[in-house]
Amino acid sequence: MWRLRRAAVACEVCQSLVKHSPGIKGNLPLQKLHLVSRSIYHSRHPTLKLQRFQLRTSFQQFSSLTNLPLRKLKLSPIKYGYQPRRNFWPARLAARLLKLRYLILGSAVGGGYTAKKTFDQWKDLIPDLSDYKWIVPDIVWEIDEYIDFEKIRKALPNSEDLAKLTPDFDKIVESLSLLKDFFTTGHKLVSEVVGASDLLLLLGSPGETAFRATDHGSESDKHYKKGLLGELILLQQQIQEHEEEARRAAGQYSTSYAQQKRKLKYQRILERLEKENKELRKLVLQKDDKGIHHRKLKKSLIDMYSEVLDVLSDYDASYNTQDHLPRVVVVGDQSAGKTSVLEMIAQARIFPRGSGEMMTRSPVKVTLSEGPHHVALFKDSSREFDLTKEEDLAALRHEIELRMRKNVKEGCTVSPETISLNVKGPGLQRMVLVDLPGVINTVTSGMAPDTKETIFSISKAYMQNPNAIILCIQDGSVDAERSIVTDLVSQMDPHGRRTIFVLTKVDLAEKNVASPSRIQQIIEGKLFPMKALGYFAVVTGKGNSSESIEAIKEYEEEFFQNSKLLKTSMLKAHQVTTRNLSLAVSDCFWKMVRESVEQQADSFKATRFNLETEWKNNYPRLRELDRNELFEKAKNEILDEVISLSQVTPKHWEEILQQSLWERVSTHVIENIYLPAAQTMNSGTFNTTVDIKLKQWTDKQLPNKAVEVAWETLQEEFSRFMTEPKGKEHDDIFDKLKEAVKEESIKRHKWNDFAEDSLRVIQHNALEDRSISDKQQWDAAIYFMEEALQARLKDTENAIENMIGPDWKKRWLYWKNRTQEQCVHNETKNELEKMLKCNEEHPAYLASDEITTVRKNLESRGVEVDPSLIKDTWHQVYRRHFLKTALNHCNLCRRGFYYYQRHFVDSELECNDVVLFWRIQRMLAITANTLRQQLTNTEVRRLEKNVKEVLEDFAEDSQKKVKLLTGKRVQLAEDLKKVREIQEKLDAFIEALHQEK
């Protein structure tokens, strides 16, 4: 208690000290004082005990104030507990300095954070240019790998050399003074004036500034210099006018030999540069092909156009929409060299050849385009043929020959079906050419009689296209009068607006023709009535089939370089070589494409509108599904039906199998097992006969019959699911396809070979069992036996009725009569029934004396019968008698289970036949269960696999789909699909064409 009072007194003293201290203004709470100040002014506060201890410890370590002697202070007389303030100014100073340091440090940290935040905001405002990095080609980033910058830097001049190259203004002033003297003395040294004028023009404003800086003459000198500059400009214009006059004069004499030679020289330089450009483009395309440029390249124009033509070749609508898109049609007489010209344009020996034999048997569409590698591939194949390798060239020629022979039908020589081939390579001119079979004059042996007419019709079909470019090939080594193709071309294009005439084998023509002017007449079109856009002369080699394209090119250039046709100006330089021919044909082709493609697109738009209108009117609620889409829909339905086949319940399978198997084997069981055994005299012989016959039947026939029944049951269920109508959703357009799939699947399906062996063991064990365990099984066996016997009795009754004819009721009610043979059978039946009544236990066969007795009895009544007729009638009569007796025995055996179970021997009630039918019934149930397991576990899955394989085969066979999916609806949908596809491809091609333009 005294401690608390003492602390309270101390607190009052501190409060008074704070209030009246001259060093503190206002009431400052103790919690807001600095730590050092609290220790000074309120050292005895209980809450600052821990802080005081820490401060004191540090104070003793770092200050010497603790060693100072403390003075005794007197309390103030005014108030109780007053103590004067101690003067600790070093501590206060240190506290202020520490506070200043923290302020500076905090300001630095805060300013740095603010600067960083501002920098991040500015950085976020800058757009991200990494997405536009693709604009710059990848080769720019790798340019240091191809260019040696260090070598270029060393080759550049240094600063001293550049200083030497700068103009000397003193010399310029001196040159100007010379110009002044020149104009005053009579215009001497014209060349120096021209050089000075060039200097002035090159220097421009800097020279003009230097001129002003160095010349401070009078105003007259300035006007003189301006006039001098004007005279220099007029002089330069006069020189340019003279040069233009010289050029025009040179152009007027361009047909001279010297000018022709100069043009050939320039052309060779141009070809050399084009060859180098071709190699450079090939390298660039190869680098691009290897992935240096990762951007996806657009499809080339010629490839897009070729796809349009491929679709059009399959289009055959009945709306008079004709294909009028341009292509280059190559026609000529047989062996005129048209295939060789085409190979020179394609720069590869790609076509089969033969000496005098027809090799082109069907049209070949060749699409030429530029690419990094010289390759060829067919439209319907992914294999690429490398045209730089001889083995690939041979394989390509062989493949073309095989395709031609495949297209030619039996009994024909040529075919109108087109073979589509794409050829790519560096430097190839983009165009589409169609090589047609050569026109013949006479049908030789081995050809079809209509070969000539067929070739004419194929050629006319391609040439009658108003936008087709006709490349007419004429053999220059033969007489022009023997040509057939020129008359045909003149008929199709009488004005020559789309025909290009090509004279081949000019080297042979120049050698053999006596008058070179005749070749000039051919080239100029004066010898034929045919007109053309252009006339060209080419050389297609020396006649050696193994000659390469490069060798032919060198030979062609060498020939025309030394040819008299050029030296005597009969031919112009741009009219020779296949190179100039391909350039001209390509230019003409693209010009025709640009002029006609939009018109063709409009015609297909009109056709599309007509087809869509017809579909809306005829099939308003049906989707427009083409043949492939319909096949996919039918495929899904068939697979669903196969899957539903696996969902058939086991009970349903077993009931169908058991019933079908009994229908198949019931005749054998009753005729070959039951009836022979029933003829025995006692039960032991009956059981022995039954066991022997059952064993033989199980070993030889029963397993095979069971498998056949199971396979037929599977077929019936599969057919039921396939042909079962689906209500309103049923589409009869799929019926033919489903039937074909069902038949082909069943034909391919084969039952497991090991099924019969396992069945044989199971059936043999089931038939050996004779123990009937309960009354329910006994009654079931009796019921099964009665059904079987009643069915046989009914069949027997029908057979007897057919044998003897209608009875008296039918004769009176339906006015029917018996035939003579039926009357004889009826009399014989009545006689045999009398015999059975006398002896109901008669055996199954008649004795010979009994047959004689029956025959004599009938003869006594005037009925002549044959012994065989008596036997046949007896068989049916006895069979009916036996079945009725067996049915009566079944009724007696209903109460025989008690005797059977107790093993009683009662001669009046022996039910061995019931046991036999129980054994048959149990065998049928076990066999049905085994077959059901085989069906559900194995055979249904195998059938499903076969169905999938059949559907896949049908999907790849377009002819099969055309045969199985037919009708107006299918054809209309096919036409719509093709027209839309053509229109879309044409629109894309036109857009790309405009972009390129």
GROMACS .gro file of N, CA and C in nm, residues 638-757:
model
  360
  638ILE      N    1  -2.749  -4.783  -8.975
  638ILE     CA    2  -2.715  -4.926  -8.980
  638ILE      C    3  -2.635  -4.967  -8.857
  639LEU      N    4  -2.540  -4.883  -8.817
  639LEU     CA    5  -2.461  -4.916  -8.698
  639LEU      C    6  -2.548  -4.916  -8.572
  640ASP      N    7  -2.645  -4.825  -8.566
  640ASP     CA    8  -2.737  -4.826  -8.451
  640ASP      C    9  -2.820  -4.954  -8.449
  641GLU      N   10  -2.860  -5.001  -8.565
  641GLU     CA   11  -2.938  -5.125  -8.571
  641GLU      C   12  -2.853  -5.245  -8.533
  642VAL      N   13  -2.726  -5.243  -8.570
  642VAL     CA   14  -2.638  -5.353  -8.528
  642VAL      C   15  -2.618  -5.351  -8.377
  643ILE      N   16  -2.606  -5.230  -8.321
  643ILE     CA   17  -2.591  -5.219  -8.176
  643ILE      C   18  -2.718  -5.266  -8.105
  644SER      N   19  -2.834  -5.233  -8.160
  644SER     CA   20  -2.958  -5.280  -8.101
  644SER      C   21  -2.971  -5.432  -8.109
  645LEU      N   22  -2.901  -5.494  -8.204
  645LEU     CA   23  -2.901  -5.640  -8.212
  645LEU      C   24  -2.837  -5.702  -8.089
  646SER      N   25  -2.738  -5.634  -8.033
  646SER     CA   26  -2.673  -5.685  -7.912
  646SER      C   27  -2.757  -5.664  -7.787
  647GLN      N   28  -2.867  -5.589  -7.799
  647GLN     CA   29  -2.953  -5.563  -7.685
  647GLN      C   30  -3.073  -5.659  -7.679
  648VAL      N   31  -3.077  -5.759  -7.766
  648VAL     CA   32  -3.183  -5.860  -7.760
  648VAL      C   33  -3.166  -5.942  -7.633
  649THR      N   34  -3.276  -5.969  -7.564
  649THR     CA   35  -3.269  -6.039  -7.436
  649THR      C   36  -3.228  -6.185  -7.457
  650PRO      N   37  -3.159  -6.244  -7.360
  650PRO     CA   38  -3.122  -6.386  -7.372
  650PRO      C   39  -3.243  -6.478  -7.384
  651LYS      N   40  -3.351  -6.444  -7.316
  651LYS     CA   41  -3.471  -6.528  -7.324
  651LYS      C   42  -3.524  -6.532  -7.466
  652HIS      N   43  -3.526  -6.417  -7.532
  652HIS     CA   44  -3.575  -6.412  -7.669
  652HIS      C   45  -3.485  -6.494  -7.762
  653TRP      N   46  -3.353  -6.482  -7.743
  653TRP     CA   47  -3.261  -6.561  -7.825
  653TRP      C   48  -3.287  -6.710  -7.807
  654GLU      N   49  -3.300  -6.755  -7.683
  654GLU     CA   50  -3.312  -6.899  -7.656
  654GLU      C   51  -3.446  -6.952  -7.708
  655GLU      N   52  -3.552  -6.874  -7.695
  655GLU     CA   53  -3.681  -6.921  -7.748
  655GLU      C   54  -3.676  -6.936  -7.900
  656ILE      N   55  -3.618  -6.839  -7.968
  656ILE     CA   56  -3.611  -6.847  -8.113
  656ILE      C   57  -3.521  -6.963  -8.157
  657LEU      N   58  -3.407  -6.977  -8.090
  657LEU     CA   59  -3.314  -7.084  -8.128
  657LEU      C   60  -3.374  -7.222  -8.103
  658GLN      N   61  -3.441  -7.239  -7.989
  658GLN     CA   62  -3.499  -7.370  -7.957
  658GLN      C   63  -3.610  -7.406  -8.055
  659GLN      N   64  -3.693  -7.309  -8.087
  659GLN     CA   65  -3.803  -7.337  -8.180
  659GLN      C   66  -3.749  -7.365  -8.321
  660SER      N   67  -3.653  -7.285  -8.366
  660SER     CA   68  -3.597  -7.306  -8.500
  660SER      C   69  -3.522  -7.439  -8.509
  661LEU      N   70  -3.450  -7.474  -8.404
  661LEU     CA   71  -3.375  -7.600  -8.407
  661LEU      C   72  -3.470  -7.720  -8.409
  662TRP      N   73  -3.581  -7.713  -8.334
  662TRP     CA   74  -3.675  -7.825  -8.336
  662TRP      C   75  -3.743  -7.838  -8.472
  663GLU      N   76  -3.775  -7.724  -8.534
  663GLU     CA   77  -3.833  -7.731  -8.667
  663GLU      C   78  -3.738  -7.795  -8.767
  664ARG      N   79  -3.608  -7.772  -8.744
  664ARG     CA   80  -3.510  -7.829  -8.836
  664ARG      C   81  -3.489  -7.979  -8.812
  665VAL      N   82  -3.494  -8.028  -8.689
  665VAL     CA   83  -3.458  -8.167  -8.659
  665VAL      C   84  -3.578  -8.254  -8.627
  666SER      N   85  -3.700  -8.198  -8.622
  666SER     CA   86  -3.817  -8.278  -8.580
  666SER      C   87  -3.844  -8.393  -8.676
  667THR      N   88  -3.828  -8.369  -8.803
  667THR     CA   89  -3.853  -8.476  -8.901
  667THR      C   90  -3.757  -8.592  -8.879
  668HIS      N   91  -3.631  -8.560  -8.858
  668HIS     CA   92  -3.534  -8.667  -8.836
  668HIS      C   93  -3.562  -8.741  -8.706
  669VAL      N   94  -3.600  -8.671  -8.601
  669VAL     CA   95  -3.625  -8.735  -8.471
  669VAL      C   96  -3.743  -8.833  -8.483
  670ILE      N   97  -3.851  -8.791  -8.545
  670ILE     CA   98  -3.971  -8.876  -8.551
  670ILE      C   99  -3.954  -8.987  -8.654
  671GLU      N  100  -3.904  -8.952  -8.772
  671GLU     CA  101  -3.897  -9.049  -8.880
  671GLU      C  102  -3.783  -9.149  -8.862
  672ASN      N  103  -3.668  -9.102  -8.816
  672ASN     CA  104  -3.549  -9.187  -8.814
  672ASN      C  105  -3.514  -9.241  -8.675
  673ILE      N  106  -3.572  -9.183  -8.572
  673ILE     CA  107  -3.539  -9.230  -8.436
  673ILE      C  108  -3.663  -9.287  -8.366
  674TYR      N  109  -3.769  -9.209  -8.357
  674TYR     CA  110  -3.885  -9.253  -8.278
  674TYR      C  111  -3.963  -9.365  -8.347
  675LEU      N  112  -3.999  -9.347  -8.473
  675LEU     CA  113  -4.079  -9.451  -8.539
  675LEU      C  114  -4.007  -9.584  -8.549
  676PRO      N  115  -3.877  -9.588  -8.590
  676PRO     CA  116  -3.810  -9.720  -8.592
  676PRO      C  117  -3.799  -9.784  -8.454
  677ALA      N  118  -3.776  -9.703  -8.351
  677ALA     CA  119  -3.764  -9.760  -8.216
  677ALA      C  120  -3.899  -9.808  -8.163
  678ALA      N  121  -4.006  -9.741  -8.204
  678ALA     CA  122  -4.138  -9.780  -8.155
  678ALA      C  123  -4.185  -9.913  -8.213
  679GLN      N  124  -4.121  -9.961  -8.320
  679GLN     CA  125  -4.160 -10.087  -8.380
  679GLN      C  126  -4.104 -10.207  -8.304
  680THR      N  127  -4.020 -10.179  -8.205
  680THR     CA  128  -3.960 -10.291  -8.128
  680THR      C  129  -4.063 -10.350  -8.034
  681MET      N  130  -4.031 -10.468  -7.981
  681MET     CA  131  -4.128 -10.543  -7.904
  681MET      C  132  -4.122 -10.511  -7.755
  682ASN      N  133  -4.008 -10.468  -7.701
  682ASN     CA  134  -3.998 -10.443  -7.557
  682ASN      C  135  -3.921 -10.312  -7.532
  683SER      N  136  -3.918 -10.271  -7.406
  683SER     CA  137  -3.856 -10.143  -7.370
  683SER      C  138  -3.705 -10.148  -7.382
  684GLY      N  139  -3.645 -10.263  -7.355
  684GLY     CA  140  -3.499 -10.272  -7.366
  684GLY      C  141  -3.452 -10.248  -7.508
  685THR      N  142  -3.519 -10.314  -7.602
  685THR     CA  143  -3.483 -10.294  -7.742
  685THR      C  144  -3.510 -10.150  -7.786
  686PHE      N  145  -3.620 -10.092  -7.734
  686PHE     CA  146  -3.652  -9.952  -7.767
  686PHE      C  147  -3.541  -9.858  -7.722
  687ASN      N  148  -3.497  -9.873  -7.597
  687ASN     CA  149  -3.393  -9.784  -7.545
  687ASN      C  150  -3.260  -9.804  -7.616
  688THR      N  151  -3.230  -9.930  -7.649
  688THR     CA  152  -3.105  -9.957  -7.719
  688THR      C  153  -3.105  -9.893  -7.857
  689THR      N  154  -3.216  -9.910  -7.928
  689THR     CA  155  -3.226  -9.848  -8.062
  689THR      C  156  -3.216  -9.696  -8.054
  690VAL      N  157  -3.284  -9.639  -7.954
  690VAL     CA  158  -3.279  -9.492  -7.938
  690VAL      C  159  -3.139  -9.444  -7.907
  691ASP      N  160  -3.066  -9.511  -7.819
  691ASP     CA  161  -2.930  -9.468  -7.783
  691ASP      C  162  -2.836  -9.475  -7.904
  692ILE      N  163  -2.849  -9.583  -7.981
  692ILE     CA  164  -2.761  -9.596  -8.096
  692ILE      C  165  -2.787  -9.484  -8.198
  693LYS      N  166  -2.914  -9.463  -8.226
  693LYS     CA  167  -2.946  -9.362  -8.327
  693LYS      C  168  -2.914  -9.221  -8.279
  694LEU      N  169  -2.935  -9.194  -8.151
  694LEU     CA  170  -2.898  -9.062  -8.098
  694LEU      C  171  -2.749  -9.038  -8.104
  695LYS      N  172  -2.670  -9.142  -8.075
  695LYS     CA  173  -2.525  -9.129  -8.080
  695LYS      C  174  -2.478  -9.101  -8.222
  696GLN      N  175  -2.531  -9.173  -8.317
  696GLN     CA  176  -2.495  -9.148  -8.457
  696GLN      C  177  -2.536  -9.008  -8.503
  697TRP      N  178  -2.654  -8.969  -8.459
  697TRP     CA  179  -2.703  -8.835  -8.498
  697TRP      C  180  -2.616  -8.725  -8.438
  698THR      N  181  -2.575  -8.742  -8.313
  698THR     CA  182  -2.493  -8.639  -8.246
  698THR      C  183  -2.354  -8.630  -8.309
  699ASP      N  184  -2.298  -8.744  -8.347
  699ASP     CA  185  -2.163  -8.742  -8.402
  699ASP      C  186  -2.157  -8.682  -8.542
  700LYS      N  187  -2.261  -8.694  -8.620
  700LYS     CA  188  -2.253  -8.657  -8.762
  700LYS      C  189  -2.332  -8.531  -8.798
  701GLN      N  190  -2.454  -8.520  -8.753
  701GLN     CA  191  -2.542  -8.416  -8.809
  701GLN      C  192  -2.583  -8.307  -8.710
  702LEU      N  193  -2.608  -8.342  -8.587
  702LEU     CA  194  -2.671  -8.247  -8.494
  702LEU      C  195  -2.589  -8.119  -8.473
  703PRO      N  196  -2.459  -8.122  -8.444
  703PRO     CA  197  -2.386  -7.995  -8.422
  703PRO      C  198  -2.388  -7.903  -8.544
  704ASN      N  199  -2.374  -7.964  -8.663
  704ASN     CA  200  -2.377  -7.883  -8.784
  704ASN      C  201  -2.513  -7.819  -8.804
  705LYS      N  202  -2.619  -7.896  -8.780
  705LYS     CA  203  -2.752  -7.840  -8.791
  705LYS      C  204  -2.774  -7.727  -8.691
  706ALA      N  205  -2.723  -7.743  -8.570
  706ALA     CA  206  -2.740  -7.640  -8.467
  706ALA      C  207  -2.671  -7.510  -8.507
  707VAL      N  208  -2.549  -7.519  -8.562
  707VAL     CA  209  -2.477  -7.399  -8.605
  707VAL      C  210  -2.551  -7.332  -8.721
  708GLU      N  211  -2.602  -7.412  -8.814
  708GLU     CA  212  -2.678  -7.355  -8.926
  708GLU      C  213  -2.802  -7.281  -8.876
  709VAL      N  214  -2.869  -7.342  -8.780
  709VAL     CA  215  -2.988  -7.277  -8.724
  709VAL      C  216  -2.951  -7.146  -8.655
  710ALA      N  217  -2.841  -7.145  -8.579
  710ALA     CA  218  -2.798  -7.023  -8.511
  710ALA      C  219  -2.761  -6.913  -8.611
  711TRP      N  220  -2.691  -6.951  -8.716
  711TRP     CA  221  -2.651  -6.853  -8.817
  711TRP      C  222  -2.772  -6.796  -8.890
  712GLU      N  223  -2.868  -6.884  -8.922
  712GLU     CA  224  -2.990  -6.836  -8.987
  712GLU      C  225  -3.073  -6.747  -8.893
  713THR      N  226  -3.074  -6.782  -8.766
  713THR     CA  227  -3.146  -6.699  -8.668
  713THR      C  228  -3.084  -6.561  -8.657
  714LEU      N  229  -2.950  -6.556  -8.655
  714LEU     CA  230  -2.880  -6.427  -8.650
  714LEU      C  231  -2.911  -6.344  -8.775
  715GLN      N  232  -2.913  -6.409  -8.890
  715GLN     CA  233  -2.948  -6.338  -9.013
  715GLN      C  234  -3.090  -6.283  -9.009
  716GLU      N  235  -3.183  -6.366  -8.960
  716GLU     CA  236  -3.322  -6.321  -8.954
  716GLU      C  237  -3.339  -6.203  -8.860
  717GLU      N  238  -3.276  -6.209  -8.745
  717GLU     CA  239  -3.287  -6.098  -8.651
  717GLU      C  240  -3.220  -5.972  -8.708
  718PHE      N  241  -3.105  -5.989  -8.771
  718PHE     CA  242  -3.036  -5.875  -8.832
  718PHE      C  243  -3.120  -5.815  -8.944
  719SER      N  244  -3.182  -5.900  -9.025
  719SER     CA  245  -3.269  -5.851  -9.133
  719SER      C  246  -3.392  -5.782  -9.076
  720ARG      N  247  -3.443  -5.836  -8.966
  720ARG     CA  248  -3.561  -5.774  -8.906
  720ARG      C  249  -3.531  -5.633  -8.857
  721PHE      N  250  -3.416  -5.616  -8.795
  721PHE     CA  251  -3.378  -5.482  -8.749
  721PHE      C  252  -3.349  -5.388  -8.866
  722MET      N  253  -3.292  -5.443  -8.973
  722MET     CA  254  -3.256  -5.359  -9.086
  722MET      C  255  -3.377  -5.314  -9.166
  723THR      N  256  -3.477  -5.402  -9.179
  723THR     CA  257  -3.593  -5.373  -9.263
  723THR      C  258  -3.714  -5.326  -9.184
  724GLU      N  259  -3.703  -5.322  -9.054
  724GLU     CA  260  -3.817  -5.282  -8.973
  724GLU      C  261  -3.845  -5.134  -8.992
  725PRO      N  262  -3.967  -5.093  -9.031
  725PRO     CA  263  -3.996  -4.950  -9.052
  725PRO      C  264  -3.989  -4.873  -8.921
  726LYS      N  265  -3.939  -4.750  -8.930
  726LYS     CA  266  -3.920  -4.666  -8.812
  726LYS      C  267  -4.028  -4.560  -8.799
  727GLY      N  268  -4.142  -4.581  -8.859
  727GLY     CA  269  -4.250  -4.483  -8.850
  727GLY      C  270  -4.228  -4.368  -8.947
  728LYS      N  271  -4.254  -4.247  -8.899
  728LYS     CA  272  -4.240  -4.129  -8.984
  728LYS      C  273  -4.094  -4.101  -9.019
  729GLU      N  274  -4.001  -4.146  -8.936
  729GLU     CA  275  -3.859  -4.120  -8.962
  729GLU      C  276  -3.800  -4.212  -9.067
  730HIS      N  277  -3.876  -4.311  -9.109
  730HIS     CA  278  -3.823  -4.405  -9.207
  730HIS      C  279  -3.807  -4.337  -9.343
  731ASP      N  280  -3.689  -4.356  -9.401
  731ASP     CA  281  -3.658  -4.298  -9.532
  731ASP      C  282  -3.630  -4.414  -9.628
  732ASP      N  283  -3.719  -4.432  -9.726
  732ASP     CA  284  -3.704  -4.545  -9.817
  732ASP      C  285  -3.587  -4.529  -9.913
  733ILE      N  286  -3.520  -4.414  -9.911
  733ILE     CA  287  -3.407  -4.396 -10.002
  733ILE      C  288  -3.287  -4.479  -9.958
  734PHE      N  289  -3.291  -4.528  -9.833
  734PHE     CA  290  -3.181  -4.609  -9.781
  734PHE      C  291  -3.204  -4.759  -9.797
  735ASP      N  292  -3.320  -4.801  -9.848
  735ASP     CA  293  -3.354  -4.943  -9.849
  735ASP      C  294  -3.256  -5.025  -9.933
  736LYS      N  295  -3.222  -4.976 -10.051
  736LYS     CA  296  -3.129  -5.051 -10.136
  736LYS      C  297  -2.991  -5.061 -10.073
  737LEU      N  298  -2.947  -4.954 -10.010
  737LEU     CA  299  -2.817  -4.957  -9.944
  737LEU      C  300  -2.816  -5.053  -9.826
  738LYS      N  301  -2.920  -5.051  -9.745
  738LYS     CA  302  -2.926  -5.142  -9.631
  738LYS      C  303  -2.930  -5.288  -9.676
  739GLU      N  304  -3.005  -5.316  -9.780
  739GLU     CA  305  -3.013  -5.453  -9.830
  739GLU      C  306  -2.877  -5.500  -9.881
  740ALA      N  307  -2.807  -5.411  -9.952
  740ALA     CA  308  -2.676  -5.448 -10.003
  740ALA      C  309  -2.576  -5.469  -9.889
  741VAL      N  310  -2.581  -5.385  -9.787
  741VAL     CA  311  -2.491  -5.401  -9.671
  741VAL      C  312  -2.522  -5.531  -9.598
  742LYS      N  313  -2.650  -5.562  -9.584
  742LYS     CA  314  -2.689  -5.686  -9.515
  742LYS      C  315  -2.638  -5.808  -9.591
  743GLU      N  316  -2.660  -5.812  -9.721
  743GLU     CA  317  -2.617  -5.928  -9.798
  743GLU      C  318  -2.465  -5.943  -9.798
  744GLU      N  319  -2.394  -5.833  -9.814
  744GLU     CA  320  -2.248  -5.842  -9.817
  744GLU      C  321  -2.192  -5.880  -9.680
  745SER      N  322  -2.251  -5.831  -9.572
  745SER     CA  323  -2.204  -5.866  -9.438
  745SER      C  324  -2.227  -6.013  -9.408
  746ILE      N  325  -2.344  -6.063  -9.446
  746ILE     CA  326  -2.375  -6.204  -9.423
  746ILE      C  327  -2.283  -6.293  -9.508
  747LYS      N  328  -2.252  -6.247  -9.628
  747LYS     CA  329  -2.163  -6.324  -9.714
  747LYS      C  330  -2.022  -6.334  -9.655
  748ARG      N  331  -1.977  -6.228  -9.591
  748ARG     CA  332  -1.842  -6.228  -9.535
  748ARG      C  333  -1.834  -6.298  -9.399
  749HIS      N  334  -1.949  -6.310  -9.330
  749HIS     CA  335  -1.945  -6.365  -9.195
  749HIS      C  336  -1.935  -6.518  -9.199
  750LYS      N  337  -1.849  -6.571  -9.114
  750LYS     CA  338  -1.833  -6.716  -9.098
  750LYS      C  339  -1.834  -6.749  -8.950
  751TRP      N  340  -1.908  -6.859  -8.918
  751TRP     CA  341  -1.918  -6.899  -8.778
  751TRP      C  342  -1.786  -6.956  -8.729
  752ASN      N  343  -1.767  -6.946  -8.599
  752ASN     CA  344  -1.644  -6.997  -8.540
  752ASN      C  345  -1.629  -7.146  -8.567
  753ASP      N  346  -1.509  -7.187  -8.613
  753ASP     CA  347  -1.486  -7.327  -8.651
  753ASP      C  348  -1.490  -7.422  -8.532
  754PHE      N  349  -1.460  -7.373  -8.413
  754PHE     CA  350  -1.456  -7.460  -8.295
  754PHE      C  351  -1.592  -7.472  -8.227
  755ALA      N  352  -1.694  -7.408  -8.282
  755ALA     CA  353  -1.826  -7.413  -8.218
  755ALA      C  354  -1.887  -7.552  -8.227
  756GLU      N  355  -1.870  -7.622  -8.340
  756GLU     CA  356  -1.929  -7.755  -8.355
  756GLU      C  357  -1.867  -7.855  -8.258
  757ASP      N  358  -1.739  -7.848  -8.234
  757ASP     CA  359  -1.675  -7.944  -8.143
  757ASP      C  360  -1.727  -7.927  -8.002
   0.00000   0.00000   0.00000
